[in-house]
Amino acid sequence: MNIDPLNSRLRNCLVTILELESDLGHTHLGPALQNEFSVLKKVVARLEHVNVDEQDVCRIEAATGRFLSELKDTLDNADVGCASGKRLLQ
């Protein structure tokens, strides 16, 4: 099967965001984002049926970069909480 490079780039953005689900679940944003992550998983599952163009993908890549940048402080605070014993891994 031949994978469209634009869909591959889009999938990379969405999967990058999904990889944050566990970490974000341990923050004040966790409950608010649960539904959003569910929707995003459904989109990723059907992504091969989505037609995108270069401009759309570039815009989504830029938005993903901004999103990750804005989450940096939130995720850093989650790491601090974990280090101080607020989050226990089993």
PDB file of C-alpha atoms in Angstrom:
ATOM      1  CA  MET A   1       0.000   0.000   0.000  1.00  0.00           C
ATOM      2  CA  ASN A   2       1.321   3.428  -0.983  1.00  0.00           C
ATOM      3  CA  ILE A   3       1.064   5.957   1.863  1.00  0.00           C
ATOM      4  CA  ASP A   4       0.442   9.567   0.892  1.00  0.00           C
ATOM      5  CA  PRO A   5       3.284  11.722   2.288  1.00  0.00           C
ATOM      6  CA  LEU A   6       0.855  14.493   3.255  1.00  0.00           C
ATOM      7  CA  ASN A   7      -1.330  12.067   5.203  1.00  0.00           C
ATOM      8  CA  SER A   8       1.806  10.685   6.827  1.00  0.00           C
ATOM      9  CA  ARG A   9       2.844  14.163   7.983  1.00  0.00           C
ATOM     10  CA  LEU A  10      -0.666  14.817   9.275  1.00  0.00           C
ATOM     11  CA  ARG A  11      -0.703  11.464  11.090  1.00  0.00           C
ATOM     12  CA  ASN A  12       2.636  12.338  12.677  1.00  0.00           C
ATOM     13  CA  CYS A  13       1.179  15.558  14.118  1.00  0.00           C
ATOM     14  CA  LEU A  14      -1.896  13.838  15.500  1.00  0.00           C
ATOM     15  CA  VAL A  15       0.013  10.896  16.966  1.00  0.00           C
ATOM     16  CA  THR A  16       2.456  13.322  18.602  1.00  0.00           C
ATOM     17  CA  ILE A  17      -0.477  14.955  20.372  1.00  0.00           C
ATOM     18  CA  LEU A  18      -1.983  11.582  21.322  1.00  0.00           C
ATOM     19  CA  GLU A  19       1.314  10.548  22.898  1.00  0.00           C
ATOM     20  CA  LEU A  20       0.742  13.315  25.459  1.00  0.00           C
ATOM     21  CA  GLU A  21      -2.566  11.847  26.649  1.00  0.00           C
ATOM     22  CA  SER A  22      -1.102  10.046  29.647  1.00  0.00           C
ATOM     23  CA  ASP A  23       1.016  12.991  30.775  1.00  0.00           C
ATOM     24  CA  LEU A  24      -1.818  15.478  30.310  1.00  0.00           C
ATOM     25  CA  GLY A  25      -4.169  13.152  32.154  1.00  0.00           C
ATOM     26  CA  HIS A  26      -2.161  13.906  35.304  1.00  0.00           C
ATOM     27  CA  THR A  27      -2.666  17.665  35.000  1.00  0.00           C
ATOM     28  CA  HIS A  28      -5.561  20.001  35.661  1.00  0.00           C
ATOM     29  CA  LEU A  29      -6.339  19.738  31.930  1.00  0.00           C
ATOM     30  CA  GLY A  30      -6.830  15.969  31.994  1.00  0.00           C
ATOM     31  CA  PRO A  31     -10.575  15.747  32.572  1.00  0.00           C
ATOM     32  CA  ALA A  32     -11.314  18.480  30.041  1.00  0.00           C
ATOM     33  CA  LEU A  33      -9.253  16.756  27.342  1.00  0.00           C
ATOM     34  CA  GLN A  34     -10.594  13.194  27.677  1.00  0.00           C
ATOM     35  CA  ASN A  35     -13.305  13.661  25.063  1.00  0.00           C
ATOM     36  CA  GLU A  36     -10.921  15.511  22.739  1.00  0.00           C
ATOM     37  CA  PHE A  37      -8.455  12.617  22.817  1.00  0.00           C
ATOM     38  CA  SER A  38     -11.277  10.159  22.035  1.00  0.00           C
ATOM     39  CA  VAL A  39     -12.287  12.193  18.995  1.00  0.00           C
ATOM     40  CA  LEU A  40      -8.669  12.535  17.875  1.00  0.00           C
ATOM     41  CA  LYS A  41      -8.179   8.751  18.054  1.00  0.00           C
ATOM     42  CA  LYS A  42     -11.200   8.276  15.781  1.00  0.00           C
ATOM     43  CA  VAL A  43      -9.783  10.791  13.300  1.00  0.00           C
ATOM     44  CA  VAL A  44      -6.411   9.026  13.236  1.00  0.00           C
ATOM     45  CA  ALA A  45      -8.133   5.686  12.640  1.00  0.00           C
ATOM     46  CA  ARG A  46      -9.852   7.075   9.520  1.00  0.00           C
ATOM     47  CA  LEU A  47      -7.034   9.274   8.304  1.00  0.00           C
ATOM     48  CA  GLU A  48      -6.316   7.279   5.156  1.00  0.00           C
ATOM     49  CA  HIS A  49      -9.700   8.457   3.827  1.00  0.00           C
ATOM     50  CA  VAL A  50      -8.893  12.144   4.334  1.00  0.00           C
ATOM     51  CA  ASN A  51      -7.658  14.275   1.453  1.00  0.00           C
ATOM     52  CA  VAL A  52      -5.355  17.103   2.513  1.00  0.00           C
ATOM     53  CA  ASP A  53      -3.204  19.542   0.625  1.00  0.00           C
ATOM     54  CA  GLU A  54       0.234  20.924   1.402  1.00  0.00           C
ATOM     55  CA  GLN A  55      -1.127  24.197   2.778  1.00  0.00           C
ATOM     56  CA  ASP A  56      -3.436  22.386   5.228  1.00  0.00           C
ATOM     57  CA  VAL A  57      -0.643  20.134   6.447  1.00  0.00           C
ATOM     58  CA  CYS A  58       1.751  23.063   6.914  1.00  0.00           C
ATOM     59  CA  ARG A  59      -0.907  24.887   8.922  1.00  0.00           C
ATOM     60  CA  ILE A  60      -1.551  21.820  11.109  1.00  0.00           C
ATOM     61  CA  GLU A  61       2.189  21.283  11.631  1.00  0.00           C
ATOM     62  CA  ALA A  62       2.557  24.900  12.753  1.00  0.00           C
ATOM     63  CA  ALA A  63      -0.463  24.596  15.065  1.00  0.00           C
ATOM     64  CA  THR A  64       0.955  21.396  16.549  1.00  0.00           C
ATOM     65  CA  GLY A  65       4.244  23.169  17.236  1.00  0.00           C
ATOM     66  CA  ARG A  66       2.432  26.033  18.961  1.00  0.00           C
ATOM     67  CA  PHE A  67       0.318  23.592  20.973  1.00  0.00           C
ATOM     68  CA  LEU A  68       3.402  21.712  22.176  1.00  0.00           C
ATOM     69  CA  SER A  69       5.125  24.966  23.040  1.00  0.00           C
ATOM     70  CA  GLU A  70       2.150  26.180  25.058  1.00  0.00           C
ATOM     71  CA  LEU A  71       1.954  22.876  26.928  1.00  0.00           C
ATOM     72  CA  LYS A  72       5.597  22.953  27.969  1.00  0.00           C
ATOM     73  CA  ASP A  73       4.927  24.720  31.298  1.00  0.00           C
ATOM     74  CA  THR A  74       1.930  22.517  32.061  1.00  0.00           C
ATOM     75  CA  LEU A  75       3.909  19.348  31.407  1.00  0.00           C
ATOM     76  CA  ASP A  76       6.907  20.660  33.352  1.00  0.00           C
ATOM     77  CA  ASN A  77       4.606  21.279  36.320  1.00  0.00           C
ATOM     78  CA  ALA A  78       3.258  17.729  36.006  1.00  0.00           C
ATOM     79  CA  ASP A  79       6.852  16.446  36.169  1.00  0.00           C
ATOM     80  CA  VAL A  80       7.469  18.552  39.291  1.00  0.00           C
ATOM     81  CA  GLY A  81       4.319  17.100  40.838  1.00  0.00           C
ATOM     82  CA  CYS A  82       5.536  13.625  40.081  1.00  0.00           C
ATOM     83  CA  ALA A  83       8.958  14.348  41.554  1.00  0.00           C
ATOM     84  CA  SER A  84       7.397  15.704  44.748  1.00  0.00           C
ATOM     85  CA  GLY A  85       5.393  12.534  45.222  1.00  0.00           C
ATOM     86  CA  LYS A  86       1.996  13.756  44.015  1.00  0.00           C
ATOM     87  CA  ARG A  87       1.919  11.145  41.270  1.00  0.00           C
ATOM     88  CA  LEU A  88       2.818   7.587  42.112  1.00  0.00           C
ATOM     89  CA  LEU A  89       3.756   5.102  39.420  1.00  0.00           C
ATOM     90  CA  GLN A  90       3.020   1.454  40.125  1.00  0.00           C
TER      91      GLN A  90
END
